Structures are given as C-alpha cells and as structure tokens.
C-alpha cells in the first residue's frame, strides 16, 4: 500500500519521491558553490547594467593551507636538527675526531745475578724463602682500589678505567698462552686503535729503540728455554687513578710478578729437575678518554720493566731469556751506545740484588 498522501497505485514515476532518491547523493555544499567558474549576476545587477546573466569568476588560488605550511616547516626543522645532532653530539665525541693516542715509550732493563741462580725441586719452598712469600696468587694480587669521582669523571667511569687497566695487566703478565706461547691477541684487543700499528710492528720487526720491543707490551719467555713450573704466579702491587684534564683519566699500575720456571731441557750448567724464580717489576701508565671507556680499551703510554735473573749479553727485546737454576750470567753486556746518535735508546743493564733471590 501507498502512504497516506499517495495514490492507491503508489507514487508516480518521476514524482517528488523518486526524484529525491535519484539526486540524494548530489550535495551542493558551500565549497562546491565557491569553486564554480560561472557566477550568476543578481537581479539588481542585470537591471542596472544590462549585463549577461552570468559572469566568469577568477580561478581560486590553489596552494598549501597555512596548517600544511607549518607542518612542512616543522618536519624540515626536525630533520635538520637530527642531522646536526648526529654530526656534533654534545655528549660524545665522534670516533676519530679526538687527538691521536701517543706512541708507547718503553724501557726494559735486564737484571743480572751476582752468582749462581738458586733452585729447588719444590716451587713452594722457593716462594716461602723469597721476598714473595706473602704475595697473593694471580689476579688476586691486583686488587682494585676504591674508586672516587673526579671533577669531570663519575665513580663508574673511574672504576671502568681501573678495571680495563687491571684486565690489561692480567692478560699481558699472567695468561700462560701469552707467557710461553706466541699469543698476542688477548693483549692487542684492549689497545686503542691508534696504537695498533706500533704494536704490530713491534712483533713483526722488534727493535731496541724504546718503541718496538715486544717485552715492553707484555711478558713472554723463550719457549725453547723455559716453561712454567707453577701456574700460581705470585703478584703484588697497586693501581691508582687520577684526572689529567677534563677529558682524560690516567691509571698507573706498579706490580711485581714472581714466576716459578723450569728448563725445557737440560743444558750446560742447568739443573733440569729444579725450579728457579724469575721476577718482573712493571710500571705501566694508561690513559683513557671517554671513547676508550665506552669501548673498553686503553692507551698504554709508558712501560718501565725490570726483569731478572737475566744475562746482559742476551737480547731482551723480543723475548726474555731467563737464567735458570744453576746458571750464571754470561760475561759481557750490551753493545756500546753512541750518545751523539739520535733515535736510539741507551742500553741499560742492572744487577739483581742478592736479597731478591730465594735463600735455599
């Protein structure tokens, strides 16, 4: 049935109801009307000017709205700021932009015994009758001091510097594969990249020039002569940290290491079944910037080493050649040094005090 106002047969085709449904989707909103290119004159305008019924409107200016312009501007500013912060970060210097690490300056002094090197079959007996009787074993002899913040470095940064320095000392003087083998990587990975060329050249072309002696970087013995008789190496020493400037921390390590060694095979004057003690005193100066602390690496800038019993006639640049139980120092010493020559280090050799040897 139709509605109350419709004929019985329903609304006629083309009537108001059908027309409304047909054009319901067409909406002439205000923006549509403003966008029309033709505009009808008003009745008053047509009467007064006798103008045509319509006129052309100037085209609308099609540009970005104010909000869109502001959004584009904000995105550009944010993008530019991100690039600037990536290039010049206020809290971290870009890698490679800081000053280069100084080359390591090193001194290795062999200490010659005054007589025959004492030995014993039991390493503990030697330790008990030596100045190292109360030394701790291994890394326990390298305790970390209480860390105190400095003017420009926090407690945690000072602790990190001390820990890296200790790690270097342990790897370079206590690792068996470093002491009696050819392993250098455990030490190398802790160095600042600026020092790697000097480190590699030291092992590729050792030289007694105060710059390229492997024994200035680490402790290692000639594996054809000596081996460890006891892996419980005795150690005693200290670590100290101080700020040198607003961007640099320096750590100084001063440690004495005592090794129990035995001959690999019996030679002239050697007692192959007996053990002797070998002492190394190392004073190392480390330097750290904030990049070193972040990457767990160090700049080793000074290495001062005294080691014995050694023969001054032996070259201690590449490896240490310990005098073992029953041996005495060979006559002679380092070749003469020309004080007028430049670029070479003065050859040094000392005497190992009698009191530094075990009394057996």
Short mmCIF file of C-alpha atoms in Angstrom, two decimals:
data_model
loop_
_atom_site.label_atom_id
_atom_site.label_comp_id
_atom_site.label_asym_id
_atom_site.label_seq_id
_atom_site.Cartn_x
_atom_site.Cartn_y
_atom_site.Cartn_z
CA UNK A 1 0.00 0.00 0.00
CA UNK A 2 0.99 3.57 -0.51
CA UNK A 3 1.42 6.19 2.13
CA UNK A 4 -1.32 8.45 3.39
CA UNK A 5 -0.79 11.02 0.67
CA UNK A 6 0.00 8.64 -2.18
CA UNK A 7 -2.46 7.34 -4.78
CA UNK A 8 -3.56 3.75 -4.35
CA UNK A 9 -1.24 2.60 -7.11
CA UNK A 10 1.73 4.27 -5.34
CA UNK A 11 3.82 7.30 -6.15
CA UNK A 12 4.01 8.08 -9.84
CA UNK A 13 7.28 7.62 -11.64
CA UNK A 14 9.28 10.81 -11.83
CA UNK A 15 7.38 12.22 -8.87
CA UNK A 16 8.99 14.03 -5.97
CA UNK A 17 9.73 10.86 -4.04
CA UNK A 18 11.61 9.18 -6.92
CA UNK A 19 13.47 12.39 -7.78
CA UNK A 20 14.64 12.79 -4.23
CA UNK A 21 16.09 9.31 -4.19
CA UNK A 22 17.74 9.83 -7.57
CA UNK A 23 19.61 13.05 -6.60
CA UNK A 24 20.12 12.39 -2.93
CA UNK A 25 23.86 11.75 -3.41
CA UNK A 26 24.40 15.14 -5.07
CA UNK A 27 25.28 17.73 -2.42
CA UNK A 28 25.95 21.36 -3.33
CA UNK A 29 27.89 22.48 -0.28
CA UNK A 30 29.47 25.90 0.17
CA UNK A 31 32.91 24.86 -1.09
CA UNK A 32 31.33 23.46 -4.27
CA UNK A 33 29.49 26.69 -4.94
CA UNK A 34 32.61 28.84 -4.31
CA UNK A 35 34.60 26.69 -6.69
CA UNK A 36 32.20 27.22 -9.62
CA UNK A 37 33.81 29.04 -12.54
CA UNK A 38 30.49 30.78 -13.56
CA UNK A 39 28.53 33.04 -11.24
CA UNK A 40 25.04 34.34 -11.87
CA UNK A 41 24.55 38.12 -11.58
CA UNK A 42 21.97 39.29 -9.16
CA UNK A 43 18.67 40.68 -10.45
CA UNK A 44 19.68 44.22 -9.46
CA UNK A 45 22.94 43.87 -11.42
CA UNK A 46 21.11 42.64 -14.50
CA UNK A 47 18.60 45.56 -14.34
CA UNK A 48 21.19 48.30 -13.86
CA UNK A 49 23.98 47.13 -16.16
CA UNK A 50 22.09 45.08 -18.75
CA UNK A 51 24.79 42.55 -18.28
CA UNK A 52 24.63 38.95 -19.31
CA UNK A 53 23.03 36.55 -16.87
CA UNK A 54 26.39 35.07 -15.75
CA UNK A 55 30.00 36.12 -15.40
CA UNK A 56 33.28 34.24 -15.05
CA UNK A 57 34.94 34.14 -11.67
CA UNK A 58 38.71 34.32 -11.31
CA UNK A 59 40.24 30.89 -10.61
CA UNK A 60 40.82 30.07 -7.00
CA UNK A 61 44.45 30.14 -5.81
CA UNK A 62 45.36 26.54 -5.23
CA UNK A 63 48.19 26.44 -2.70
CA UNK A 64 49.07 24.83 0.61
CA UNK A 65 46.99 25.84 3.58
CA UNK A 66 48.61 27.59 6.50
CA UNK A 67 48.46 24.40 8.60
CA UNK A 68 50.18 22.40 5.85
CA UNK A 69 52.95 25.00 5.54
CA UNK A 70 53.56 24.93 9.29
CA UNK A 71 53.71 21.10 9.26
CA UNK A 72 56.23 21.08 6.40
CA UNK A 73 58.35 23.67 8.21
CA UNK A 74 58.34 21.64 11.45
CA UNK A 75 59.39 18.47 9.63
CA UNK A 76 62.25 20.32 7.93
CA UNK A 77 63.45 21.76 11.25
CA UNK A 78 63.28 18.34 12.96
CA UNK A 79 65.18 16.67 10.13
CA UNK A 80 67.88 19.33 10.16
CA UNK A 81 68.24 19.06 13.94
CA UNK A 82 68.63 15.27 13.73
CA UNK A 83 71.42 15.62 11.17
CA UNK A 84 73.19 18.26 13.27
CA UNK A 85 72.98 16.17 16.45
CA UNK A 86 74.32 13.15 14.60
CA UNK A 87 77.35 15.07 13.38
CA UNK A 88 78.06 17.05 16.54
CA UNK A 89 76.75 15.11 19.53
CA UNK A 90 77.09 17.18 22.71
CA UNK A 91 77.84 14.18 24.95
CA UNK A 92 80.12 12.04 22.84
CA UNK A 93 82.97 12.92 20.54
CA UNK A 94 82.69 11.28 17.12
CA UNK A 95 85.11 8.41 16.59
CA UNK A 96 88.42 9.57 15.22
CA UNK A 97 87.80 13.27 15.90
CA UNK A 98 89.81 13.42 19.12
CA UNK A 99 93.60 13.68 19.44
CA UNK A 100 95.56 10.62 18.40
CA UNK A 101 96.92 8.34 21.12
CA UNK A 102 100.59 8.85 21.94
CA UNK A 103 103.02 6.09 20.94
CA UNK A 104 104.17 3.86 23.79
CA UNK A 105 107.52 4.75 25.34
CA UNK A 106 109.17 1.68 26.85
CA UNK A 107 112.25 0.74 28.82
CA UNK A 108 113.28 -2.87 29.51
CA UNK A 109 116.16 -3.36 31.96
CA UNK A 110 117.65 -6.86 32.44
CA UNK A 111 118.93 -7.65 35.93
CA UNK A 112 122.00 -9.92 36.08
CA UNK A 113 122.59 -12.15 39.14
CA UNK A 114 125.83 -11.83 41.06
CA UNK A 115 126.30 -15.58 41.30
CA UNK A 116 124.61 -18.86 40.55
CA UNK A 117 120.83 -18.87 40.34
CA UNK A 118 119.40 -20.81 43.32
CA UNK A 119 116.93 -23.61 42.68
CA UNK A 120 114.82 -26.25 44.41
CA UNK A 121 112.58 -29.11 43.38
CA UNK A 122 109.55 -27.64 45.14
CA UNK A 123 108.34 -24.22 43.91
CA UNK A 124 106.50 -23.60 47.20
CA UNK A 125 109.81 -23.94 49.03
CA UNK A 126 111.34 -21.27 46.82
CA UNK A 127 108.40 -18.92 47.34
CA UNK A 128 108.46 -19.47 51.10
CA UNK A 129 112.11 -18.41 51.30
CA UNK A 130 111.82 -15.41 48.98
CA UNK A 131 110.50 -11.84 49.33
CA UNK A 132 107.35 -13.09 47.55
CA UNK A 133 106.35 -15.31 50.47
CA UNK A 134 103.34 -13.11 51.33
CA UNK A 135 102.35 -12.22 47.78
CA UNK A 136 98.92 -13.18 46.54
CA UNK A 137 98.37 -15.59 43.68
CA UNK A 138 97.39 -14.42 40.21
CA UNK A 139 94.83 -11.66 39.69
CA UNK A 140 94.15 -11.54 43.45
CA UNK A 141 97.43 -9.66 43.72
CA UNK A 142 95.98 -6.85 41.59
CA UNK A 143 93.10 -5.54 43.72
CA UNK A 144 91.03 -2.60 42.55
CA UNK A 145 91.22 0.41 44.86
CA UNK A 146 88.13 2.30 45.98
CA UNK A 147 87.04 4.49 43.08
CA UNK A 148 86.44 8.17 43.78
CA UNK A 149 84.87 10.53 41.29
CA UNK A 150 86.95 13.35 39.88
CA UNK A 151 85.97 16.81 38.72
CA UNK A 152 84.88 15.56 35.28
CA UNK A 153 84.53 11.77 35.67
CA UNK A 154 81.99 9.81 37.69
CA UNK A 155 82.65 6.95 40.12
CA UNK A 156 81.60 4.41 37.49
CA UNK A 157 83.93 5.90 34.86
CA UNK A 158 86.90 5.78 37.24
CA UNK A 159 86.02 2.17 38.12
CA UNK A 160 85.86 1.31 34.42
CA UNK A 161 89.32 2.79 33.82
CA UNK A 162 90.79 0.82 36.72
CA UNK A 163 89.11 -2.38 35.52
CA UNK A 164 90.46 -2.01 31.97
CA UNK A 165 93.97 -1.38 33.31
CA UNK A 166 93.75 -4.47 35.52
CA UNK A 167 92.46 -6.52 32.60
CA UNK A 168 95.45 -5.47 30.51
CA UNK A 169 97.92 -6.29 33.29
CA UNK A 170 96.39 -9.72 33.87
CA UNK A 171 96.35 -10.64 30.19
CA UNK A 172 99.87 -9.36 29.49
CA UNK A 173 101.59 -10.89 32.51
CA UNK A 174 99.51 -13.84 33.77
CA UNK A 175 97.99 -15.60 30.74
CA UNK A 176 100.04 -18.81 30.13
CA UNK A 177 99.42 -18.66 26.37
CA UNK A 178 101.00 -15.19 26.34
CA UNK A 179 103.88 -16.01 28.70
CA UNK A 180 105.22 -19.10 26.94
CA UNK A 181 103.48 -19.00 23.58
CA UNK A 182 103.02 -16.75 20.62
CA UNK A 183 99.59 -15.41 21.56
CA UNK A 184 99.29 -11.62 21.47
CA UNK A 185 95.60 -11.16 20.63
CA UNK A 186 94.38 -11.19 24.28
CA UNK A 187 96.51 -8.06 24.81
CA UNK A 188 96.05 -6.47 21.40
CA UNK A 189 92.23 -6.28 21.62
CA UNK A 190 92.48 -3.98 24.66
CA UNK A 191 94.56 -1.31 22.93
CA UNK A 192 93.33 1.95 21.44
CA UNK A 193 93.21 1.55 17.61
CA UNK A 194 95.73 4.40 17.22
CA UNK A 195 98.40 2.18 18.85
CA UNK A 196 97.78 -0.99 16.87
CA UNK A 197 100.27 -0.14 14.11
CA UNK A 198 103.03 0.34 16.68
CA UNK A 199 102.02 -2.87 18.46
CA UNK A 200 102.02 -4.92 15.25
CA UNK A 201 105.34 -3.51 14.09
CA UNK A 202 106.88 -4.36 17.48
CA UNK A 203 106.18 -8.06 16.92
CA UNK A 204 106.85 -8.02 13.19
CA UNK A 205 110.16 -6.14 13.44
CA UNK A 206 111.36 -6.00 17.08
CA UNK A 207 113.85 -3.22 17.79
CA UNK A 208 115.64 -1.88 20.86
CA UNK A 209 114.61 1.69 20.06
CA UNK A 210 112.38 2.37 23.04
CA UNK A 211 109.28 1.98 20.83
CA UNK A 212 109.15 -1.52 19.36
CA UNK A 213 110.15 -4.10 21.98
CA UNK A 214 107.53 -6.85 22.44
CA UNK A 215 108.66 -7.21 26.07
CA UNK A 216 107.57 -3.61 26.63
CA UNK A 217 103.99 -4.58 25.76
CA UNK A 218 103.81 -7.91 27.57
CA UNK A 219 105.81 -10.55 29.44
CA UNK A 220 106.92 -13.54 27.43
CA UNK A 221 109.71 -16.08 27.80
CA UNK A 222 111.62 -18.04 25.20
CA UNK A 223 109.54 -21.24 24.99
CA UNK A 224 112.56 -23.27 23.88
CA UNK A 225 114.34 -22.47 27.15
CA UNK A 226 111.84 -22.13 29.98
CA UNK A 227 108.37 -23.26 30.97
CA UNK A 228 106.13 -22.54 33.94
CA UNK A 229 106.73 -24.91 36.83
CA UNK A 230 103.78 -23.49 38.75
CA UNK A 231 100.84 -21.54 37.32
CA UNK A 232 100.24 -19.90 40.69
CA UNK A 233 102.21 -16.77 39.83
CA UNK A 234 102.82 -14.51 42.84
CA UNK A 235 101.82 -10.85 42.42
CA UNK A 236 101.84 -7.70 44.50
CA UNK A 237 101.26 -4.09 43.54
CA UNK A 238 98.96 -1.10 43.33
CA UNK A 239 96.67 0.74 40.92
CA UNK A 240 95.99 4.47 41.09
CA UNK A 241 93.70 6.69 39.02
CA UNK A 242 93.87 10.45 38.52
CA UNK A 243 92.34 13.02 36.19
CA UNK A 244 94.86 14.80 33.97
CA UNK A 245 92.36 17.13 32.28
CA UNK A 246 88.63 17.43 31.67
CA UNK A 247 88.67 14.70 29.01
CA UNK A 248 91.40 12.33 30.21
CA UNK A 249 91.90 9.82 33.02
CA UNK A 250 95.28 8.26 33.78
CA UNK A 251 95.84 5.00 35.64
CA UNK A 252 99.25 3.94 36.96
CA UNK A 253 99.98 0.32 37.77
CA UNK A 254 103.10 -0.74 39.69
CA UNK A 255 103.33 -4.51 40.17
CA UNK A 256 105.90 -7.19 40.86
CA UNK A 257 105.40 -10.65 39.37
CA UNK A 258 107.31 -13.73 40.52
CA UNK A 259 107.32 -16.78 38.24
CA UNK A 260 108.49 -20.31 39.03
CA UNK A 261 110.34 -21.58 35.94
CA UNK A 262 111.93 -24.84 34.90
CA UNK A 263 114.21 -25.66 31.99
CA UNK A 264 112.58 -27.22 28.95
CA UNK A 265 115.61 -29.47 28.54
CA UNK A 266 118.88 -29.70 30.42
CA UNK A 267 121.71 -27.61 29.10
CA UNK A 268 125.13 -26.54 30.25
CA UNK A 269 125.03 -25.56 33.92
CA UNK A 270 121.25 -26.16 34.18
CA UNK A 271 119.53 -28.40 36.67
CA UNK A 272 116.58 -29.64 34.65
CA UNK A 273 114.70 -31.08 37.64
CA UNK A 274 114.98 -27.91 39.72
CA UNK A 275 112.85 -24.80 39.70
CA UNK A 276 114.06 -21.22 39.98
CA UNK A 277 112.26 -17.93 40.48
CA UNK A 278 112.11 -15.13 37.93
CA UNK A 279 111.00 -11.64 38.94
CA UNK A 280 109.48 -8.90 36.77
CA UNK A 281 108.73 -5.40 38.02
CA UNK A 282 106.39 -3.47 35.71
CA UNK A 283 105.31 0.13 35.96
CA UNK A 284 102.62 0.89 33.38
CA UNK A 285 100.89 4.19 32.65
CA UNK A 286 97.50 4.03 30.96
CA UNK A 287 95.49 6.89 29.50
CA UNK A 288 91.74 6.90 28.83
CA UNK A 289 89.36 9.26 27.09
CA UNK A 290 85.59 8.78 27.12
CA UNK A 291 85.67 6.78 23.89
CA UNK A 292 88.21 4.36 25.43
CA UNK A 293 85.98 3.89 28.46
CA UNK A 294 82.97 3.19 26.27
CA UNK A 295 84.79 0.67 24.07
CA UNK A 296 86.75 -1.00 26.93
CA UNK A 297 90.17 -0.13 25.52
CA UNK A 298 93.29 1.62 26.79
CA UNK A 299 96.17 3.78 25.65
CA UNK A 300 99.40 2.40 27.09
CA UNK A 301 101.78 5.39 27.08
CA UNK A 302 104.67 4.34 29.38
CA UNK A 303 106.11 0.91 30.15
CA UNK A 304 109.05 0.56 32.53
CA UNK A 305 110.22 -3.02 33.10
CA UNK A 306 112.94 -4.58 35.26
CA UNK A 307 113.39 -8.34 34.94
CA UNK A 308 115.82 -10.97 36.20
CA UNK A 309 117.80 -13.05 36.56
CA UNK A 310 118.88 -12.31 33.00
CA UNK A 311 122.21 -12.06 31.25
CA UNK A 312 123.01 -8.60 29.97
CA UNK A 313 124.67 -10.29 26.99
CA UNK A 314 121.28 -11.63 25.85
CA UNK A 315 118.87 -9.54 23.86
CA UNK A 316 115.67 -8.99 25.89
CA UNK A 317 113.87 -7.03 23.20
CA UNK A 318 111.77 -9.78 21.65
CA UNK A 319 111.65 -12.39 24.42
CA UNK A 320 113.05 -12.81 27.89
CA UNK A 321 115.75 -15.49 28.22
CA UNK A 322 115.74 -16.34 31.94
CA UNK A 323 118.76 -17.70 33.73
CA UNK A 324 117.53 -20.89 35.38
CA UNK A 325 118.60 -22.93 38.41
CA UNK A 326 122.37 -23.45 38.47
CA UNK A 327 123.15 -20.91 35.75
CA UNK A 328 125.28 -17.78 36.00
CA UNK A 329 125.29 -14.64 33.90
CA UNK A 330 127.49 -14.61 30.82
CA UNK A 331 130.30 -12.16 30.66
CA UNK A 332 129.85 -9.06 28.60
CA UNK A 333 126.93 -6.76 28.22
CA UNK A 334 125.04 -4.65 25.76
CA UNK A 335 126.92 -3.11 22.88
CA UNK A 336 128.19 0.39 23.46
CA UNK A 337 125.79 3.26 22.86
CA UNK A 338 126.77 6.37 20.96
CA UNK A 339 125.49 9.36 22.98
CA UNK A 340 125.73 11.55 19.86
CA UNK A 341 123.43 9.31 17.83
CA UNK A 342 119.75 10.22 17.69
CA UNK A 343 116.72 7.94 17.67
CA UNK A 344 118.27 5.09 19.64
CA UNK A 345 117.69 4.17 23.26
CA UNK A 346 120.61 3.93 25.64
CA UNK A 347 121.37 0.29 26.54
CA UNK A 348 120.79 -0.42 30.22
CA UNK A 349 121.58 -3.34 32.47
CA UNK A 350 121.38 -3.71 36.24
CA UNK A 351 122.49 -6.13 38.92
CA UNK A 352 119.96 -8.33 40.68
CA UNK A 353 120.39 -7.85 44.41
CA UNK A 354 121.26 -10.93 46.42
CA UNK A 355 118.30 -10.29 48.71
CA UNK A 356 115.92 -10.58 45.77
CA UNK A 357 116.82 -14.25 45.34
CA UNK A 358 115.33 -17.05 47.48
CA UNK A 359 117.57 -18.31 50.29
CA UNK A 360 117.65 -22.09 49.90
#
